[in-house]
Amino acid sequence: MALRLSSLFLRTLREDPVDAEAANHRLLVRAGYIRRAAPGIYSWLPLGLKVLAKVEAVVREEMDAIGSQEVHFPALLPREPYEASGRWEEYGENLFRLQDRKGADYLLAPTHEEMFTLLVKDLYSSYKDLPVMLYQIQTKYRDEARPRAGLLRGREFIMKDSYSFDVDDAGLDAAYDAHRRAYQRIFERLGLEIVIVRAQSGPMGGSRSEEFLHPTEIGEDTFVRSPGGYAANVEAVTTVAPEPVDASGTPAAHVEHTPDSPTIQTLVDQANALHPKAEGSWSAADTLKNLLVVVTLPDGQRRVVAVGVPGDRAVDMKRLEVSLVSALGVGGEVEVEQAGDEQLRAYPQLVKGYIGPGLAPDAAVLGEDSETGIPYFVDPRVVEGSAWITGANLPGQHVFDLVVGRDFTPDGVVEACEVREGDPAPDGSGPLSTARGIEMGHIFQLGRKYAEALGLKVLDSNGKLVTVTMGSYGVGVTRALAAIAEANHDEKGLIWPRNLAPADVHVVVAGKGEEILVGAEQVVEELEEQGLTVLFDDRPKVSPGVKFGDAELLGVPTILVIGRGFKDGKLELKDRRTGATRDIDLEDAARTVALEVRGD
Ligand code: ATP
Ligand code: MG
């Protein structure tokens, strides 16, 4: 049945909604696909639901094709499973928590690892039951700090989430690879350009983890790529460390006055003025900048840590956070902030603005075995044998020629520095360049974390209980729809890819009189006989100009105009994507349109 605009529940808007910056958001609201209900929360109107169903169908088909089975969980869930996995707390303010009438705690699920794990635990008990892959297409809730760009970052959104269950690592690898391929097909069918980047698996632990990023200016993620095909999240980039340096010719460390040099620039200036370098001049890269940070551990405890980085590099707190998780050997996410004066006062050995590791191993002020006991981590560029100018822990003084391994020994290495355009890719595939993107999908190997926390074990072939290993895989369905709209529009409106458009053809009646309307009804009927879905603008008292504007706004790729030429047996066929128009014969209009629609 054709969707008739005379009765379709639709009001297009001439004005952009005030809160909308991104094109997809503006256009989806103006074209009557969605309506805002609350910040980051949207209602779906008939045309929006049509497109959504098509996006979901693509996802569903590709999940079914790899043998994953569809289930459906509630969004409203009890606290206990999330308590057991630690996520009731870990999710922090992003979790919508609520209580029932008896005061029992509930949540609106942000993702469903716990429930899937428990379901499999409920029903399966043997290795013979495995492997199994399950998925759902379901509404998720996250109280995002900054919901934005309409559906792109919502507080209520639809996700396809799937989970794999295996007895061994090889099984998990196979499930992971199957999802990886399925995701490639999904985004190809959705017409979304994707860059697969190595990701950090974050608080869930696990090993292999990749994100499917869609490069777009409106994306919030920064990623890097190299000409040789390396691509990674900034947090996942490992620094290419220089070779160790032979320090046999480096003079003994010496303390020098560098008055008024609390910043790197003033230090470099002072060093060049008062203690010139043997050859050339000192630069920021010769200095070792030491930063005191407060790390909040997953259990809420706070710990002071020192980090040393080359003075020409800025610290990237996000990278530092990710890197400290493994450097400190903690199980979950940590938060890092720069230490304030208050924390500094607890360490009278440290002089603000002139902090350094100490003059010699037995006089160390930084490091786990030092006077302060503050763990001291350095950037990978601070290699064995390299010499530095760094704080002497004396007001207005710095140490020169302080050599790693000879004069001080860091407790470990952390990725603390920003990744810069032009830095070498870790795999040797060339210089990195940065780009913006948005995460459309994420696949990762959870390993045994959830199975352990929730006791999902099965009997193996020897009758021994073994913990199941899991993978978790997500696609942002509503986010994908928004990204598709963003990637397919012009100033006049949306331009849907054929396979996702709310209809195959948009028929516009652009003329007055009974005769033309009857003729149009006839054409629509014939189009439907050809198996095409039709959006039919049969509104009697609306001007052709308004109808054309709406057709362009709504974005069906093929527009058929029944107007001036009708009396001469001619209709106008318009391609919304190119703007090209041509006259076609009324007589076999339906066949011509069907050929056109199916032709690409
Ligand atoms: P992001 O980094 O963008 O916040 P995430 O890493 O928190 O995403 P996952 O937990 O990996 O997201 O969720 C799987 C998928 O769900 C994501 O790849 C993304 O496509 C989608 N998604 C996540 N959060 C939102 C949201 N607030 N609105 C719409 N889609 C989302
Ligand atoms: Mg993610």
XYZ file of C-alpha atoms and ligand atoms in Angstrom:
632
model
C 0.000 0.000 0.000
C 1.370 3.361 -1.034
C 2.113 5.800 1.753
C -0.114 8.747 0.932
C 1.068 12.097 2.080
C -2.544 13.241 2.350
C -2.937 10.970 5.362
C 0.602 10.048 6.399
C 1.393 11.144 9.930
C 3.991 13.678 8.893
C 4.662 17.381 9.198
C 7.819 18.612 7.554
C 9.417 21.683 9.066
C 10.862 24.684 7.239
C 12.972 25.749 10.199
C 15.894 23.923 11.742
C 15.316 22.820 15.321
C 17.195 25.223 17.604
C 19.269 22.600 19.384
C 20.496 20.894 16.212
C 23.964 21.516 14.826
C 24.728 18.331 12.919
C 23.054 17.955 9.523
C 21.672 14.501 10.270
C 19.935 15.802 13.366
C 18.496 18.881 11.630
C 17.283 16.957 8.632
C 15.871 13.914 10.404
C 13.771 16.231 12.564
C 12.763 18.576 9.725
C 11.850 15.681 7.447
C 9.648 14.195 10.150
C 11.593 11.009 10.828
C 12.172 11.619 14.529
C 11.042 14.035 17.257
C 12.932 14.980 20.351
C 11.270 13.826 23.573
C 14.008 14.819 26.037
C 17.752 15.457 25.758
C 19.230 12.503 23.873
C 15.852 10.747 23.708
C 13.804 10.561 20.511
C 10.418 9.387 19.308
C 10.195 7.593 15.984
C 7.639 8.654 13.367
C 6.394 6.458 10.501
C 9.097 7.324 7.957
C 11.837 7.032 10.561
C 10.616 3.584 11.516
C 10.726 2.471 7.888
C 14.402 3.349 7.566
C 15.203 1.985 11.003
C 13.606 -1.341 10.081
C 15.790 -1.534 6.974
C 18.959 -0.820 8.905
C 17.966 -3.428 11.479
C 17.223 -5.938 8.737
C 20.745 -5.610 7.350
C 22.224 -6.155 10.788
C 19.896 -9.068 11.520
C 20.621 -10.812 8.215
C 24.365 -10.637 8.714
C 24.138 -11.848 12.303
C 21.918 -14.735 11.256
C 24.353 -15.506 8.450
C 27.181 -16.230 10.902
C 24.907 -18.464 12.934
C 24.202 -16.095 15.781
C 20.713 -16.550 17.222
C 18.404 -13.710 18.108
C 17.025 -13.315 21.616
C 15.599 -10.340 23.441
C 16.273 -9.184 26.975
C 14.431 -6.652 29.065
C 15.948 -3.197 29.375
C 14.848 -3.005 33.010
C 17.096 -5.229 35.087
C 17.820 -6.011 38.731
C 20.975 -4.762 40.383
C 22.448 -8.099 41.504
C 24.140 -9.333 38.289
C 25.703 -5.929 37.759
C 26.790 -5.893 41.382
C 28.477 -9.258 40.853
C 30.401 -8.041 37.812
C 31.347 -4.804 39.555
C 29.610 -2.652 36.973
C 26.874 -1.301 39.244
C 29.662 0.921 40.644
C 32.069 0.988 37.703
C 29.544 2.499 35.306
C 29.392 5.587 37.502
C 27.022 8.335 36.505
C 26.352 6.878 33.077
C 24.028 4.265 34.577
C 20.324 4.975 34.990
C 19.498 3.506 38.409
C 16.007 3.261 39.826
C 13.994 1.458 42.498
C 10.793 -0.505 42.482
C 7.947 0.058 44.949
C 9.622 -2.191 47.478
C 12.827 -0.223 47.316
C 14.757 -2.868 45.376
C 17.453 -1.460 43.063
C 17.075 -1.717 39.303
C 18.854 -0.281 36.325
C 18.178 0.474 32.699
C 20.755 -1.654 30.948
C 23.626 0.146 29.196
C 24.765 -3.204 27.711
C 23.952 -6.818 28.585
C 27.057 -8.952 29.220
C 25.777 -10.050 32.619
C 22.370 -11.189 31.429
C 23.698 -13.197 28.500
C 26.280 -14.842 30.735
C 23.605 -15.818 33.246
C 21.254 -17.079 30.564
C 23.865 -19.434 29.156
C 24.799 -20.491 32.684
C 21.127 -21.245 33.370
C 20.691 -23.520 30.398
C 24.044 -24.968 29.407
C 26.448 -27.150 31.355
C 28.685 -29.085 28.956
C 31.369 -28.347 26.371
C 29.077 -30.183 23.956
C 26.613 -27.292 24.222
C 29.237 -24.890 22.920
C 30.070 -22.879 20.943
C 27.036 -20.631 20.878
C 26.528 -17.069 19.668
C 23.524 -14.991 20.718
C 22.437 -11.486 19.816
C 19.685 -8.982 20.290
C 18.635 -5.685 18.751
C 17.536 -3.753 21.743
C 17.193 -0.399 23.430
C 20.026 0.695 25.688
C 20.218 3.458 28.240
C 23.224 5.534 29.154
C 23.084 8.833 30.925
C 25.704 10.331 28.640
C 27.298 13.503 29.973
C 26.946 15.170 26.586
C 24.202 13.710 24.439
C 24.682 15.264 21.020
C 23.959 15.353 17.329
C 20.527 13.775 17.754
C 20.723 10.029 17.412
C 24.495 10.006 17.164
C 24.993 10.075 20.909
C 21.697 9.412 22.589
C 20.764 8.561 26.149
C 18.306 6.010 24.797
C 19.541 4.244 21.682
C 19.307 0.969 19.843
C 22.265 -1.370 19.802
C 22.797 -4.756 18.301
C 24.774 -6.584 20.911
C 26.027 -10.119 20.535
C 28.033 -12.455 22.685
C 29.983 -15.578 21.930
C 30.614 -18.468 24.308
C 33.450 -20.941 23.815
C 35.415 -23.468 25.812
C 38.779 -22.466 24.405
C 40.723 -19.568 22.942
C 40.640 -20.967 19.417
C 36.843 -20.976 19.561
C 36.804 -17.395 20.759
C 39.139 -16.392 17.937
C 36.820 -17.981 15.396
C 33.761 -16.201 16.822
C 35.658 -12.937 16.840
C 36.715 -13.346 13.223
C 33.178 -14.245 12.188
C 31.885 -11.059 13.775
C 34.656 -9.029 12.211
C 33.654 -10.224 8.752
C 29.943 -9.788 9.490
C 30.570 -6.211 10.570
C 32.501 -5.489 7.391
C 29.518 -6.722 5.389
C 27.026 -4.800 7.513
C 28.779 -1.471 7.045
C 29.348 -2.145 3.382
C 25.617 -2.751 2.917
C 24.854 0.356 4.926
C 27.166 2.305 2.637
C 29.278 3.538 5.530
C 32.999 3.949 5.045
C 34.744 2.209 7.918
C 38.254 2.164 9.292
C 38.949 -0.709 11.647
C 41.209 0.457 14.435
C 42.933 -1.322 17.261
C 41.258 -0.269 20.440
C 41.958 -0.564 24.083
C 39.530 -2.951 25.636
C 39.144 -0.662 28.630
C 37.521 -1.770 31.870
C 36.321 -5.098 30.562
C 39.794 -6.547 30.139
C 40.326 -9.135 27.425
C 42.730 -9.259 24.547
C 41.771 -8.605 20.918
C 39.707 -5.496 20.556
C 38.880 -3.449 17.491
C 36.612 -0.542 16.802
C 34.821 0.139 13.549
C 35.176 3.872 13.090
C 33.356 5.864 10.469
C 35.527 8.825 9.443
C 33.478 12.013 9.738
C 34.119 15.587 10.737
C 31.384 15.405 13.346
C 32.980 12.405 15.046
C 34.287 12.693 18.578
C 37.031 10.115 18.360
C 40.479 10.910 17.095
C 42.285 8.101 15.407
C 45.526 7.802 13.514
C 46.454 6.028 10.327
C 49.541 5.491 8.252
C 50.010 5.241 4.486
C 50.881 1.571 4.991
C 47.475 0.706 6.427
C 48.018 0.951 10.165
C 45.004 2.398 11.985
C 44.445 2.763 15.685
C 42.718 4.629 18.379
C 45.005 7.252 19.853
C 44.851 5.363 23.158
C 46.139 2.198 21.482
C 49.178 3.679 19.752
C 52.455 2.424 21.150
C 55.481 4.662 20.867
C 58.393 3.600 18.741
C 61.196 3.857 21.301
C 64.647 4.888 20.116
C 67.552 2.470 20.554
C 69.391 2.588 23.900
C 72.199 5.134 23.925
C 75.843 4.457 24.748
C 76.440 6.832 27.648
C 80.114 6.077 28.214
C 81.080 9.520 26.891
C 78.424 11.429 28.806
C 79.857 13.582 31.618
C 78.841 12.952 35.211
C 75.574 14.561 36.218
C 75.988 18.128 37.484
C 73.606 20.532 39.156
C 73.378 24.017 37.639
C 71.621 27.206 38.544
C 68.791 27.962 36.179
C 67.094 30.869 37.929
C 63.400 31.436 37.264
C 62.976 28.388 35.095
C 59.751 26.736 36.217
C 58.582 26.168 32.626
C 60.201 24.239 29.806
C 60.698 27.357 27.685
C 62.348 29.348 30.479
C 64.492 26.317 31.281
C 65.661 25.950 27.673
C 66.440 29.687 27.504
C 68.390 29.586 30.771
C 70.262 26.455 29.761
C 71.342 27.999 26.462
C 72.321 31.304 28.090
C 74.199 29.934 31.092
C 75.261 26.382 30.239
C 75.583 26.127 26.464
C 75.513 22.731 24.871
C 78.823 21.445 23.509
C 77.418 21.362 20.004
C 74.294 23.138 18.800
C 71.810 24.346 21.363
C 69.477 22.859 23.931
C 65.892 22.320 22.973
C 62.786 21.207 24.828
C 63.476 17.646 23.669
C 66.615 17.589 25.853
C 64.608 18.222 28.994
C 62.736 15.716 31.104
C 59.506 17.124 32.442
C 58.183 15.441 35.580
C 54.557 15.440 36.430
C 52.930 14.370 39.665
C 49.488 12.850 39.153
C 46.833 11.472 41.450
C 45.467 8.145 40.237
C 42.062 7.019 41.418
C 42.070 3.230 41.374
C 39.001 1.089 40.568
C 38.409 0.523 44.295
C 38.318 4.266 44.913
C 41.770 4.453 46.525
C 43.986 7.307 45.442
C 47.671 7.008 44.712
C 50.295 9.567 43.755
C 52.444 8.631 40.764
C 55.223 10.543 38.981
C 55.583 10.550 35.220
C 58.588 11.750 33.257
C 58.196 12.828 29.627
C 60.408 14.684 27.136
C 59.809 18.405 27.568
C 58.737 18.908 23.963
C 55.763 16.564 24.360
C 52.397 17.303 25.919
C 50.886 14.718 28.242
C 47.720 13.000 27.005
C 45.781 12.153 30.168
C 43.544 9.653 28.389
C 46.521 7.703 27.060
C 48.126 7.881 30.467
C 44.992 6.511 32.119
C 44.851 3.545 29.778
C 48.560 2.876 30.110
C 48.591 3.127 33.909
C 46.049 0.302 34.151
C 48.721 -2.158 33.041
C 51.693 -0.276 34.536
C 50.090 -0.449 37.968
C 48.608 -3.872 37.349
C 45.071 -2.900 38.364
C 41.968 -4.668 37.152
C 39.750 -1.811 36.051
C 39.696 1.715 34.712
C 41.645 4.414 36.539
C 41.203 8.157 36.583
C 44.137 10.510 36.498
C 44.380 14.149 37.479
C 47.327 16.423 38.004
C 48.384 16.627 41.662
C 47.630 19.929 43.334
C 49.612 21.925 45.880
C 47.918 20.039 48.670
C 49.298 16.650 47.542
C 52.672 18.221 46.907
C 52.876 19.469 50.493
C 52.916 15.856 51.663
C 56.349 15.504 50.019
C 58.705 18.169 51.364
C 61.548 16.566 49.350
C 59.925 17.759 46.138
C 60.275 21.355 45.042
C 57.415 22.575 42.892
C 58.531 23.433 39.367
C 61.879 21.672 39.904
C 60.826 18.070 40.519
C 63.207 15.398 39.276
C 64.075 11.758 39.916
C 67.084 12.607 42.117
C 70.791 12.821 41.588
C 71.853 9.222 42.022
C 70.162 5.893 42.692
C 70.937 6.142 46.419
C 69.556 9.675 46.601
C 66.420 9.047 44.555
C 63.403 11.138 45.505
C 61.137 9.489 42.961
C 60.633 5.770 42.508
C 59.105 2.978 44.523
C 62.301 2.436 46.530
C 62.999 6.122 46.973
C 62.579 8.495 49.885
C 59.065 9.410 48.780
C 58.022 5.952 47.582
C 56.242 7.596 44.637
C 56.361 5.213 41.663
C 58.199 6.847 38.772
C 57.211 5.956 35.239
C 58.703 7.400 32.088
C 57.746 7.775 28.453
C 59.264 5.097 26.155
C 61.532 7.747 24.618
C 63.382 8.003 27.932
C 65.618 5.067 27.036
C 68.562 3.479 28.757
C 71.642 5.663 28.390
C 69.806 8.814 27.298
C 70.858 12.001 29.098
C 68.487 14.689 30.315
C 68.194 18.087 31.864
C 65.696 17.747 34.657
C 64.665 19.188 38.019
C 67.170 18.934 40.858
C 64.541 19.288 43.584
C 66.266 22.520 44.571
C 64.713 25.932 43.943
C 66.019 27.414 40.687
C 68.288 24.472 39.913
C 68.378 21.660 37.360
C 70.570 18.619 36.850
C 72.326 18.266 33.513
C 73.522 15.006 31.946
C 71.352 12.860 34.163
C 71.547 9.452 32.525
C 68.888 6.767 32.556
C 70.209 3.551 34.073
C 73.352 5.235 35.366
C 71.933 7.969 37.584
C 68.348 6.859 37.982
C 66.187 3.864 37.177
C 62.500 4.362 36.447
C 59.950 1.865 37.795
C 58.488 1.317 34.365
C 57.360 2.770 31.082
C 53.994 4.397 30.357
C 52.409 5.840 27.246
C 51.902 9.309 28.636
C 52.541 11.560 25.649
C 50.239 12.844 22.979
C 50.475 11.183 19.587
C 51.480 13.723 16.985
C 50.892 13.979 13.301
C 54.070 12.606 11.680
C 55.006 10.230 14.501
C 56.036 6.838 13.118
C 53.451 4.042 13.079
C 54.412 1.262 15.514
C 54.460 -1.325 12.724
C 56.852 0.661 10.571
C 54.225 1.476 7.956
C 54.965 5.185 7.752
C 54.145 8.479 9.425
C 50.855 8.789 11.258
C 48.184 11.278 10.346
C 45.186 12.020 12.516
C 41.531 11.979 11.546
C 38.162 12.239 13.250
C 35.627 9.479 13.372
C 32.753 8.003 15.249
C 32.575 4.512 16.632
C 29.950 2.497 14.774
C 30.840 -0.888 16.125
C 33.125 -2.567 18.571
C 34.261 -6.155 18.806
C 36.251 -7.515 21.648
C 37.347 -10.583 23.430
C 36.081 -10.444 26.966
C 37.896 -13.601 27.894
C 36.796 -15.143 31.164
C 36.108 -12.053 33.201
C 32.299 -12.229 33.182
C 32.188 -16.004 33.207
C 34.404 -15.966 36.281
C 32.479 -13.225 38.060
C 29.153 -14.933 37.419
C 30.312 -18.550 37.623
C 29.710 -19.669 34.035
C 31.499 -23.009 33.841
C 30.932 -26.137 31.791
C 32.300 -29.666 31.978
C 35.059 -30.276 29.444
C 35.705 -33.564 27.632
C 37.564 -34.893 30.698
C 34.687 -34.133 33.013
C 36.525 -31.189 34.501
C 34.792 -27.856 35.164
C 36.221 -25.092 32.977
C 35.364 -21.414 32.782
C 33.813 -20.337 29.498
C 35.538 -17.680 27.399
C 33.410 -14.928 25.872
C 33.386 -12.242 23.241
C 31.213 -9.156 23.118
C 30.274 -7.354 19.922
C 28.196 -4.204 19.430
C 26.776 -2.140 16.578
C 25.095 1.187 17.172
C 21.934 0.812 15.095
C 20.401 4.235 15.642
C 23.869 5.766 15.493
C 24.377 4.063 12.133
C 21.132 5.572 10.859
C 22.310 9.022 11.932
C 25.711 8.502 10.319
C 24.061 7.360 7.093
C 21.899 10.498 7.084
C 24.968 12.627 7.775
C 26.933 11.047 4.946
C 24.019 11.303 2.490
C 22.529 14.770 2.370
C 22.782 18.139 0.650
C 21.500 21.580 1.556
C 17.989 20.631 0.442
C 17.608 17.501 2.488
C 18.315 13.826 2.903
C 19.421 11.524 0.080
C 18.977 7.925 1.195
C 20.894 5.058 -0.316
C 18.430 2.978 -2.325
C 18.387 -0.020 -0.030
C 17.585 2.071 3.034
C 15.172 4.679 1.671
C 11.682 4.728 3.211
C 10.283 3.970 -0.277
C 11.576 3.080 -3.734
C 9.934 5.997 -5.474
C 8.347 9.282 -4.443
C 5.447 10.166 -6.732
C 4.464 13.828 -6.862
C 1.190 15.000 -8.351
C 1.998 18.474 -9.653
C -1.114 19.610 -11.394
C -4.720 20.443 -10.778
C -7.786 18.549 -11.791
C -9.473 15.222 -11.435
C -7.935 13.752 -14.551
C -4.341 14.050 -13.440
C -5.139 12.604 -10.010
C -6.863 9.597 -11.537
C -3.895 9.151 -13.866
C -1.502 9.324 -10.930
C -3.495 6.715 -8.995
C -3.163 4.479 -12.010
C 0.619 4.972 -12.214
C 1.027 4.300 -8.489
C -0.927 1.093 -8.839
C 1.297 -0.020 -11.697
C 4.434 0.850 -9.755
C 3.245 -1.351 -6.927
C 2.506 -4.129 -9.373
C 6.184 -3.879 -10.300
C 6.954 -4.597 -6.655
C 8.036 -1.071 -5.829
C 7.174 0.729 -2.606
C 5.704 4.167 -3.190
C 5.523 7.406 -1.269
C 2.620 9.203 -2.952
C 2.221 12.965 -2.613
C -1.480 13.192 -3.349
C -2.126 16.236 -1.178
C -4.844 18.190 -2.988
C -4.263 21.741 -1.778
C -0.497 21.863 -1.640
C 1.482 23.744 -4.305
C 3.906 21.888 -6.563
C 6.744 23.981 -5.144
C 6.063 22.788 -1.611
C 5.723 19.221 -2.816
C 9.043 19.348 -4.660
C 10.703 20.827 -1.588
C 9.308 18.065 0.590
C 10.407 15.377 -1.858
C 13.931 16.737 -1.714
C 13.822 16.977 2.058
C 12.505 13.423 2.551
C 15.254 11.988 0.387
C 13.793 9.095 -1.619
C 16.388 8.702 -4.399
C 13.878 8.470 -7.264
C 11.167 11.090 -7.747
C 8.436 10.733 -10.347
C 6.552 13.904 -11.207
C 3.119 13.740 -12.768
C 2.532 17.264 -14.015
C 2.599 19.461 -17.073
C 3.532 16.781 -19.587
C 0.828 14.394 -18.434
C -1.663 15.456 -21.097
C 0.982 14.630 -23.734
C 1.672 11.236 -22.158
C 4.919 12.302 -20.482
C 6.103 12.062 -16.857
C 9.266 13.478 -15.359
C 11.720 11.135 -13.672
C 14.180 12.778 -11.350
C 17.261 11.415 -9.631
C 17.488 13.000 -6.211
C 21.177 12.143 -5.981
C 22.357 13.812 -9.176
C 19.478 16.192 -9.800
C 19.220 14.806 -13.352
C 15.739 14.727 -14.862
C 14.338 13.098 -17.955
C 10.941 12.645 -19.526
C 9.556 9.156 -19.730
C 6.479 7.777 -21.450
C 3.360 7.478 -19.372
C 2.533 4.304 -21.208
C 5.274 2.150 -19.693
C 6.280 4.480 -16.868
C 6.131 1.781 -14.191
C 8.492 -0.511 -16.084
C 10.917 2.320 -16.772
C 10.942 3.340 -13.119
C 11.387 -0.256 -11.969
C 14.383 -0.648 -14.287
C 15.862 2.548 -12.935
C 15.318 1.559 -9.292
C 16.714 -1.906 -9.769
C 19.484 -0.718 -12.043
C 21.776 0.472 -9.289
P 31.448 5.736 22.552
O 32.931 5.579 22.701
O 31.038 6.389 21.277
O 30.795 6.319 23.748
P 31.180 3.097 23.546
O 32.563 2.621 23.384
O 30.718 3.543 24.866
O 30.889 4.250 22.474
P 30.130 0.437 23.259
O 29.897 0.220 24.701
O 31.293 -0.222 22.616
O 30.182 2.009 22.985
O 28.769 0.124 22.493
C 28.674 -0.518 21.223
C 28.152 0.434 20.158
O 26.972 1.119 20.580
C 29.123 1.533 19.836
O 30.076 1.085 18.915
C 28.218 2.612 19.264
O 27.996 2.387 17.880
C 26.915 2.406 19.994
N 26.723 3.437 21.039
C 27.382 3.558 22.205
N 26.936 4.603 22.907
C 25.966 5.184 22.160
C 25.111 6.306 22.346
N 25.165 7.048 23.439
N 24.218 6.613 21.363
C 24.142 5.866 20.242
N 24.918 4.795 20.016
C 25.821 4.453 20.962
Mg 33.347 0.925 22.481
